[in-house]
Coordinates of C-alpha atoms in Angstrom, one line a residue:
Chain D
X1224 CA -250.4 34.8 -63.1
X1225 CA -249.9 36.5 -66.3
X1226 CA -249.1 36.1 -69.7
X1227 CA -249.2 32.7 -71.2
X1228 CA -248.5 30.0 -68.9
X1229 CA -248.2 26.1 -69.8
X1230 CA -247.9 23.2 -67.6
X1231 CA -246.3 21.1 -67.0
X1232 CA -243.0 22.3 -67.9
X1233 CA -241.3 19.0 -68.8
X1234 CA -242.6 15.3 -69.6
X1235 CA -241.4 12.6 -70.1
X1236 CA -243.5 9.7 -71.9
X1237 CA -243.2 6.5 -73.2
X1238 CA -244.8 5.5 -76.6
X1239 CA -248.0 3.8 -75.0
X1240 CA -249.2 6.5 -72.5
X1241 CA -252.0 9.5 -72.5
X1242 CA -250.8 12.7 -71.5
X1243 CA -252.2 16.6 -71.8
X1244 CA -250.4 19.7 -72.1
X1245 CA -252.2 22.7 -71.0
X1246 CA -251.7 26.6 -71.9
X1247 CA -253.5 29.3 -70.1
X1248 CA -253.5 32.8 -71.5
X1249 CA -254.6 35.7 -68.8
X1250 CA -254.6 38.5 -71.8
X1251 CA -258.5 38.3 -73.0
X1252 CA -257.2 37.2 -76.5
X1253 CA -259.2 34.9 -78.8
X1254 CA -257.1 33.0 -80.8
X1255 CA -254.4 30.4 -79.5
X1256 CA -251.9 28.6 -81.1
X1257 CA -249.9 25.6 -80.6
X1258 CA -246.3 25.1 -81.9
X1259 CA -243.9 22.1 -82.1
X1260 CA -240.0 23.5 -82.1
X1261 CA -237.9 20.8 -82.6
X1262 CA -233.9 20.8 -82.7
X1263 CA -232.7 22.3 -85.7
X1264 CA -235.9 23.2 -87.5
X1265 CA -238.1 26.3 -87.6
X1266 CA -241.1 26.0 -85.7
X1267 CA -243.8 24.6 -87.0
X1268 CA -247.5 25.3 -86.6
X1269 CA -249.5 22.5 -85.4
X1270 CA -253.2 24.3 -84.8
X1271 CA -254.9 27.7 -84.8
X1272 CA -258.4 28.3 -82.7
X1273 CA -260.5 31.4 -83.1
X1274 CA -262.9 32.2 -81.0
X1275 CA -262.8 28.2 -80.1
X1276 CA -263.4 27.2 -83.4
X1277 CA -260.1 25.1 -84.5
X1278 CA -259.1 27.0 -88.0
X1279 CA -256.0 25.2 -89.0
X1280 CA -254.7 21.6 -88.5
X1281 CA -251.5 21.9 -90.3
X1282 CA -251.2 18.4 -91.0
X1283 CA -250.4 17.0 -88.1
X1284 CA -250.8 13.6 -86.9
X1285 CA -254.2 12.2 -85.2
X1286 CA -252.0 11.2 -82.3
X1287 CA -252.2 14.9 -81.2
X1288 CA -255.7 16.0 -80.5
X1289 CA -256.2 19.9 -79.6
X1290 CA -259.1 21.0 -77.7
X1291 CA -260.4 24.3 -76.3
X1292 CA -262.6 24.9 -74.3
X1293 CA -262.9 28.3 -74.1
X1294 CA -261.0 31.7 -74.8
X1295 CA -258.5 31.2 -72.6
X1296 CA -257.2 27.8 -71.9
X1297 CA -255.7 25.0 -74.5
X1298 CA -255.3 21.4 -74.7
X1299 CA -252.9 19.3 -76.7
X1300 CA -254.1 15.5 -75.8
X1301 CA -250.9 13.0 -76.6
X1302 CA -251.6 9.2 -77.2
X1303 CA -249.3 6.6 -78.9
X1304 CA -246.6 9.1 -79.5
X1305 CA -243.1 8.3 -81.5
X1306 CA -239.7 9.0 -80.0
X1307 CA -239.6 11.4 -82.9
X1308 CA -242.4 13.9 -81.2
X1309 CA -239.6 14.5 -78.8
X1310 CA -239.8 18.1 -79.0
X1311 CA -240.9 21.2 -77.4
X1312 CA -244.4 22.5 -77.4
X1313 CA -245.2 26.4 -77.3
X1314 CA -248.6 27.7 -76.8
X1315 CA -249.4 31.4 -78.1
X1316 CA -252.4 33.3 -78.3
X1317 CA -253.3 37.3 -80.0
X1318 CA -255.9 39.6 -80.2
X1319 CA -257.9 39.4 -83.6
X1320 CA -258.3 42.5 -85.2
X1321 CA -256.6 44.9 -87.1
X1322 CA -255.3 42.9 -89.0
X1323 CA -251.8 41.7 -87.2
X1324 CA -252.3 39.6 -84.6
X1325 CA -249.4 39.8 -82.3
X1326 CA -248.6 36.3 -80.9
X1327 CA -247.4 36.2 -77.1
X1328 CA -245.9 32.8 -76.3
X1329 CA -245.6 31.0 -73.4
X1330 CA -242.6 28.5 -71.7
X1331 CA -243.1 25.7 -73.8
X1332 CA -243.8 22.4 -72.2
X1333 CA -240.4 19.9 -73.2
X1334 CA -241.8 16.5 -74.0
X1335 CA -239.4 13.7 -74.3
X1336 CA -240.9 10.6 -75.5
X1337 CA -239.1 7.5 -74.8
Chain O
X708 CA -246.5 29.7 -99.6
X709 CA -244.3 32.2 -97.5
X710 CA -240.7 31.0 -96.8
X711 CA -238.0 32.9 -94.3
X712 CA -234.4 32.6 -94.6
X713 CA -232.0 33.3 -91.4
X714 CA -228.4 32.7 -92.8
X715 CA -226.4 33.2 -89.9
X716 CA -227.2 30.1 -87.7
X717 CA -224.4 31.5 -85.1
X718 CA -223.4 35.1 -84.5
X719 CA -221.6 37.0 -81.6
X720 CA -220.6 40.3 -80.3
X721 CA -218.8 42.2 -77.8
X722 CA -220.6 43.7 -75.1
X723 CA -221.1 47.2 -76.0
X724 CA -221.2 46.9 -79.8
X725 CA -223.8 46.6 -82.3
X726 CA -225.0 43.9 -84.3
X727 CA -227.3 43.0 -87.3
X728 CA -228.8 40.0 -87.5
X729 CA -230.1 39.2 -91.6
X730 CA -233.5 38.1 -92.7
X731 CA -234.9 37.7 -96.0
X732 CA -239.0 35.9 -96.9
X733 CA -240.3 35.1 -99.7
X734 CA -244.2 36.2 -100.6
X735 CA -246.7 37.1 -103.4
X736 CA -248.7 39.1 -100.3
X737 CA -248.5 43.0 -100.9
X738 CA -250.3 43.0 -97.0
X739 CA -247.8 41.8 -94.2
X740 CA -246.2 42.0 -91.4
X741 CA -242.7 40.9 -89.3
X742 CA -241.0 40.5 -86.5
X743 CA -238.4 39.5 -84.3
X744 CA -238.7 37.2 -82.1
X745 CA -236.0 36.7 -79.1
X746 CA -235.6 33.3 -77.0
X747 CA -233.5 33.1 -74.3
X748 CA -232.1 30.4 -72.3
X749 CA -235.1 29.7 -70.5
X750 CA -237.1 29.5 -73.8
X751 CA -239.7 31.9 -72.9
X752 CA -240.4 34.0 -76.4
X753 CA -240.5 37.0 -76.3
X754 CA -242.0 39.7 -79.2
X755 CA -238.9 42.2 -79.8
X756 CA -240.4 44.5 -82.4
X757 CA -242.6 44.2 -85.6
X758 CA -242.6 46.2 -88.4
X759 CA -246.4 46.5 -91.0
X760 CA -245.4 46.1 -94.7
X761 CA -247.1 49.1 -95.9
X762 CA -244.9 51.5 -93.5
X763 CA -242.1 52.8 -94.8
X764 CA -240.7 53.9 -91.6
X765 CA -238.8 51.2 -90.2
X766 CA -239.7 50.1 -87.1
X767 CA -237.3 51.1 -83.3
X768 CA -237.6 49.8 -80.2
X769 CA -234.8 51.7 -77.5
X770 CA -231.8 49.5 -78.8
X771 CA -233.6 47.4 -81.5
X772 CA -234.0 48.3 -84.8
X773 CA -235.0 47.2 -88.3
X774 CA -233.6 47.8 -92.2
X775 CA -236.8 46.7 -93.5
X776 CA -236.5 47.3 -97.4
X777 CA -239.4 45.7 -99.4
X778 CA -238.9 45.4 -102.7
X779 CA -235.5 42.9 -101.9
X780 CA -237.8 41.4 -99.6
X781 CA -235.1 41.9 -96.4
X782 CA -235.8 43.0 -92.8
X783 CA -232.7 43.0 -90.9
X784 CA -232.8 43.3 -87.1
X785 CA -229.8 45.9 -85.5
X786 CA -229.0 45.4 -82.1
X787 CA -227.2 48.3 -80.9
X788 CA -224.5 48.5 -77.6
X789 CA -225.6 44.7 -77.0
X790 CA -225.6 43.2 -73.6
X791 CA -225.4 39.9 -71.8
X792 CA -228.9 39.7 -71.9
X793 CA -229.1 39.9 -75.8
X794 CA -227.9 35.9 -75.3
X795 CA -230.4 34.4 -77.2
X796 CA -232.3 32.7 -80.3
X797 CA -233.6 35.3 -82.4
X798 CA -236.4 34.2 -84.8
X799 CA -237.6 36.4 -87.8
X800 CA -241.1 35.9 -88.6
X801 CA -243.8 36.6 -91.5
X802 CA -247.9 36.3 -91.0
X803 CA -249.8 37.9 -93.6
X804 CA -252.6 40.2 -93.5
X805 CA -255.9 38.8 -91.5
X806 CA -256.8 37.4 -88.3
X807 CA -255.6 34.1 -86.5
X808 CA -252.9 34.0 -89.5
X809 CA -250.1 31.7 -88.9
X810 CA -246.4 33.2 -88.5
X811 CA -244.0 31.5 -90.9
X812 CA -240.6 31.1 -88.9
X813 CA -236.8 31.6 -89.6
X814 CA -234.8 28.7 -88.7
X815 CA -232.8 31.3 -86.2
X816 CA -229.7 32.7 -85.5
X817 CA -228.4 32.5 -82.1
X818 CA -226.3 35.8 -80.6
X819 CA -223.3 35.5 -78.1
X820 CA -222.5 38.5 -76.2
X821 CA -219.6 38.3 -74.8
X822 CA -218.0 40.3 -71.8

Protein backbone atom coordinates (compact mmCIF):
# COMPACT_ATOMS: atom_id res chain seq x y z
CA UNK A 1 0.00 0.00 0.00
CA UNK A 2 0.94 3.50 -0.43
CA UNK A 3 -0.17 6.80 0.02
CA UNK A 4 -2.97 7.47 2.39
CA UNK A 5 -5.42 4.83 2.69
CA UNK A 6 -8.84 4.86 4.74
CA UNK A 7 -11.15 2.12 5.45
CA UNK A 8 -13.73 1.39 5.19
CA UNK A 9 -14.77 3.10 2.19
CA UNK A 10 -18.48 3.61 2.82
CA UNK A 11 -20.75 3.23 6.07
CA UNK A 12 -23.76 3.38 6.68
CA UNK A 13 -25.02 4.09 10.42
CA UNK A 14 -27.88 4.71 12.23
CA UNK A 15 -28.02 7.38 15.04
CA UNK A 16 -27.43 4.93 18.05
CA UNK A 17 -24.36 2.91 16.85
CA UNK A 18 -20.33 3.07 17.53
CA UNK A 19 -18.36 3.04 14.57
CA UNK A 20 -14.35 3.96 13.63
CA UNK A 21 -12.97 5.28 10.63
CA UNK A 22 -9.39 4.49 10.09
CA UNK A 23 -6.54 6.36 7.80
CA UNK A 24 -3.15 4.86 7.35
CA UNK A 25 -0.40 7.01 5.85
CA UNK A 26 2.81 4.83 4.38
CA UNK A 27 4.76 8.32 3.71
CA UNK A 28 6.75 8.79 7.24
CA UNK A 29 4.84 12.12 7.79
CA UNK A 30 3.97 13.42 11.23
CA UNK A 31 1.04 15.32 11.17
CA UNK A 32 -2.51 13.95 10.00
CA UNK A 33 -5.55 15.56 9.44
CA UNK A 34 -9.10 14.83 9.30
CA UNK A 35 -11.66 16.58 7.10
CA UNK A 36 -15.54 16.57 6.82
CA UNK A 37 -16.65 17.51 3.04
CA UNK A 38 -20.10 17.79 2.88
CA UNK A 39 -22.41 18.63 -0.25
CA UNK A 40 -22.12 22.06 -1.17
CA UNK A 41 -19.65 23.42 1.34
CA UNK A 42 -15.90 23.74 1.43
CA UNK A 43 -14.28 21.38 3.49
CA UNK A 44 -13.94 21.75 6.81
CA UNK A 45 -11.19 20.91 9.16
CA UNK A 46 -12.21 18.80 11.99
CA UNK A 47 -8.61 17.96 13.79
CA UNK A 48 -4.82 18.40 13.30
CA UNK A 49 -2.15 15.90 15.20
CA UNK A 50 1.56 16.53 15.30
CA UNK A 51 3.76 14.33 16.27
CA UNK A 52 0.54 12.53 18.05
CA UNK A 53 -0.19 15.37 19.99
CA UNK A 54 -3.92 16.58 18.78
CA UNK A 55 -3.23 20.52 17.91
CA UNK A 56 -6.57 21.64 16.74
CA UNK A 57 -10.19 20.67 17.43
CA UNK A 58 -11.91 23.02 15.27
CA UNK A 59 -14.97 22.89 17.09
CA UNK A 60 -16.39 19.95 16.44
CA UNK A 61 -18.80 18.07 18.24
CA UNK A 62 -17.91 15.45 21.24
CA UNK A 63 -19.66 12.82 19.23
CA UNK A 64 -16.54 12.61 17.10
CA UNK A 65 -13.53 11.53 19.10
CA UNK A 66 -9.98 11.46 17.18
CA UNK A 67 -7.27 9.31 18.32
CA UNK A 68 -3.77 8.47 17.18
CA UNK A 69 -1.83 6.32 18.07
CA UNK A 70 1.16 6.79 16.48
CA UNK A 71 2.71 8.55 13.27
CA UNK A 72 1.10 6.77 10.94
CA UNK A 73 -2.34 5.58 11.57
CA UNK A 74 -5.71 7.77 12.63
CA UNK A 75 -8.96 7.23 14.32
CA UNK A 76 -12.18 9.14 14.08
CA UNK A 77 -14.52 7.19 16.81
CA UNK A 78 -18.42 7.96 15.84
CA UNK A 79 -21.19 7.63 18.59
CA UNK A 80 -24.78 9.03 18.63
CA UNK A 81 -24.33 10.65 15.33
CA UNK A 82 -27.13 13.08 13.46
CA UNK A 83 -28.37 12.39 10.01
CA UNK A 84 -26.78 15.66 9.46
CA UNK A 85 -22.97 14.11 9.86
CA UNK A 86 -23.94 12.48 6.63
CA UNK A 87 -20.85 13.38 4.87
CA UNK A 88 -17.59 12.38 3.68
CA UNK A 89 -14.52 12.01 5.72
CA UNK A 90 -10.93 12.66 4.27
CA UNK A 91 -7.85 11.85 6.18
CA UNK A 92 -4.49 13.74 5.14
CA UNK A 93 -1.25 13.81 6.51
CA UNK A 94 2.44 16.19 5.54
CA UNK A 95 5.73 16.40 6.43
CA UNK A 96 6.49 19.25 9.08
CA UNK A 97 9.11 21.40 8.14
CA UNK A 98 9.98 24.06 6.01
CA UNK A 99 7.46 25.71 6.61
CA UNK A 100 4.56 24.31 4.02
CA UNK A 101 3.30 21.32 4.82
CA UNK A 102 2.07 19.66 1.74
CA UNK A 103 -1.15 17.73 2.57
CA UNK A 104 -1.62 14.22 0.64
CA UNK A 105 -5.22 12.96 1.08
CA UNK A 106 -6.65 9.82 1.04
CA UNK A 107 -10.23 8.20 -0.47
CA UNK A 108 -12.45 9.48 2.00
CA UNK A 109 -14.58 7.11 3.92
CA UNK A 110 -18.56 8.15 2.82
CA UNK A 111 -20.64 7.93 5.98
CA UNK A 112 -24.35 8.05 5.65
CA UNK A 113 -26.03 8.19 8.86
CA UNK A 114 -29.57 7.14 8.88
CA UNK B 1 -9.27 34.49 9.60
CA UNK B 2 -8.28 33.44 5.88
CA UNK B 3 -11.33 33.15 3.56
CA UNK B 4 -11.09 31.69 -0.28
CA UNK B 5 -13.46 32.56 -2.89
CA UNK B 6 -13.97 30.10 -6.10
CA UNK B 7 -16.64 31.93 -8.26
CA UNK B 8 -17.22 29.64 -10.96
CA UNK B 9 -19.05 26.72 -9.21
CA UNK B 10 -19.34 24.97 -12.91
CA UNK B 11 -16.95 25.36 -15.81
CA UNK B 12 -16.26 23.32 -19.09
CA UNK B 13 -14.02 23.01 -21.98
CA UNK B 14 -13.37 21.41 -25.13
CA UNK B 15 -10.88 18.76 -25.30
CA UNK B 16 -7.82 20.35 -26.46
CA UNK B 17 -8.34 23.92 -25.21
CA UNK B 18 -7.20 25.73 -22.34
CA UNK B 19 -8.86 26.83 -19.35
CA UNK B 20 -8.49 29.15 -16.22
CA UNK B 21 -10.10 28.37 -13.35
CA UNK B 22 -10.35 31.93 -10.74
CA UNK B 23 -9.32 32.10 -7.16
CA UNK B 24 -9.15 34.94 -4.94
CA UNK B 25 -8.29 34.69 -0.45
CA UNK B 26 -8.38 36.90 1.80
CA UNK B 27 -5.35 37.34 4.54
CA UNK B 28 -3.38 39.76 6.80
CA UNK B 29 -0.41 36.87 6.47
CA UNK B 30 2.62 38.35 4.37
CA UNK B 31 3.99 34.28 4.74
CA UNK B 32 1.79 31.76 2.70
CA UNK B 33 1.24 29.46 0.46
CA UNK B 34 -1.52 27.85 -2.27
CA UNK B 35 -2.59 25.28 -4.15
CA UNK B 36 -4.78 23.48 -6.29
CA UNK B 37 -6.20 20.76 -5.41
CA UNK B 38 -8.04 18.32 -8.13
CA UNK B 39 -10.78 15.60 -7.16
CA UNK B 40 -11.98 13.39 -9.54
CA UNK B 41 -14.84 11.10 -9.72
CA UNK B 42 -13.53 8.68 -7.44
CA UNK B 43 -12.78 11.46 -4.81
CA UNK B 44 -9.25 10.67 -4.25
CA UNK B 45 -7.47 14.33 -3.90
CA UNK B 46 -4.88 14.85 -5.49
CA UNK B 47 -2.09 17.99 -4.97
CA UNK B 48 -1.91 19.69 -8.56
CA UNK B 49 0.68 22.41 -7.94
CA UNK B 50 1.43 25.04 -5.12
CA UNK B 51 2.84 28.10 -5.42
CA UNK B 52 5.04 30.05 -1.89
CA UNK B 53 3.86 33.68 -1.48
CA UNK B 54 7.21 35.11 -1.34
CA UNK B 55 8.11 33.75 -5.08
CA UNK B 56 7.36 35.82 -7.65
CA UNK B 57 7.68 33.22 -10.28
CA UNK B 58 4.53 31.68 -10.66
CA UNK B 59 4.43 28.29 -10.23
CA UNK B 60 4.17 25.32 -13.66
CA UNK B 61 3.46 21.94 -13.61
CA UNK B 62 3.65 20.34 -17.61
CA UNK B 63 0.03 21.61 -18.41
CA UNK B 64 -0.86 23.38 -15.21
CA UNK B 65 -0.13 26.64 -14.42
CA UNK B 66 -0.70 29.58 -12.06
CA UNK B 67 -1.39 33.80 -12.47
CA UNK B 68 -0.53 34.23 -8.98
CA UNK B 69 -0.54 38.05 -8.45
CA UNK B 70 -0.35 39.11 -4.70
CA UNK B 71 -1.08 42.35 -4.06
CA UNK B 72 -5.05 41.59 -5.58
CA UNK B 73 -4.75 38.62 -3.62
CA UNK B 74 -5.62 36.17 -6.92
CA UNK B 75 -4.08 32.90 -7.91
CA UNK B 76 -5.68 31.57 -10.91
CA UNK B 77 -5.08 28.04 -12.07
CA UNK B 78 -4.56 27.63 -16.28
CA UNK B 79 -5.14 24.39 -17.55
CA UNK B 80 -3.74 24.23 -20.92
CA UNK B 81 -4.85 21.56 -24.04
CA UNK B 82 -7.28 19.92 -21.31
CA UNK B 83 -8.25 16.38 -21.45
CA UNK B 84 -10.94 13.96 -20.31
CA UNK B 85 -9.10 13.35 -17.32
CA UNK B 86 -9.11 17.11 -16.23
CA UNK B 87 -13.03 15.89 -15.16
CA UNK B 88 -12.91 16.97 -11.94
CA UNK B 89 -13.47 19.20 -8.63
CA UNK B 90 -10.82 21.60 -8.39
CA UNK B 91 -10.22 23.12 -4.89
CA UNK B 92 -8.02 26.27 -4.35
CA UNK B 93 -6.44 26.29 -0.99
CA UNK B 94 -4.59 28.76 1.53
CA UNK B 95 -2.37 27.52 4.81
CA UNK B 96 -0.18 29.95 6.22
CA UNK B 97 3.34 29.88 7.12
CA UNK B 98 4.28 27.06 9.98
CA UNK B 99 3.92 23.50 10.59
CA UNK B 100 0.62 21.26 10.93
CA UNK B 101 -1.24 24.60 9.67
CA UNK B 102 -4.70 24.08 8.50
CA UNK B 103 -5.57 24.63 4.61
CA UNK B 104 -8.50 27.00 4.26
CA UNK B 105 -10.61 25.61 1.24
CA UNK B 106 -12.50 27.13 -1.81
CA UNK B 107 -15.88 25.93 -2.16
CA UNK B 108 -14.77 24.51 -5.81
CA UNK B 109 -15.32 24.71 -9.22
CA UNK B 110 -16.01 21.64 -11.09
CA UNK B 111 -14.46 21.25 -14.93
CA UNK B 112 -16.21 19.40 -17.84
CA UNK B 113 -14.14 18.39 -20.64
CA UNK B 114 -15.80 17.46 -23.25
CA UNK B 115 -14.89 15.36 -26.34
Amino acid sequence: ETGVTQTPRHLVMGMTNKKSLKCEQHLGHNAMYWYKQSAKKPLELMFVYNFKEQTENNSVPSRFSPECPNSSHLFLHLHTLQPEDSALYLCASSQPGGGADTQYFGPGTRLTVL
Amino acid sequence: AQTVTQSQPEMSVQEAETVTLSCTYDTSENNYYLFWYKQPPSRQMILVIRQEAYKQQNATENRFSVNFQKAAKSFSLKISDSQLGDTAMYFCAFMKHGHGNKLVFGAGTILRVKS
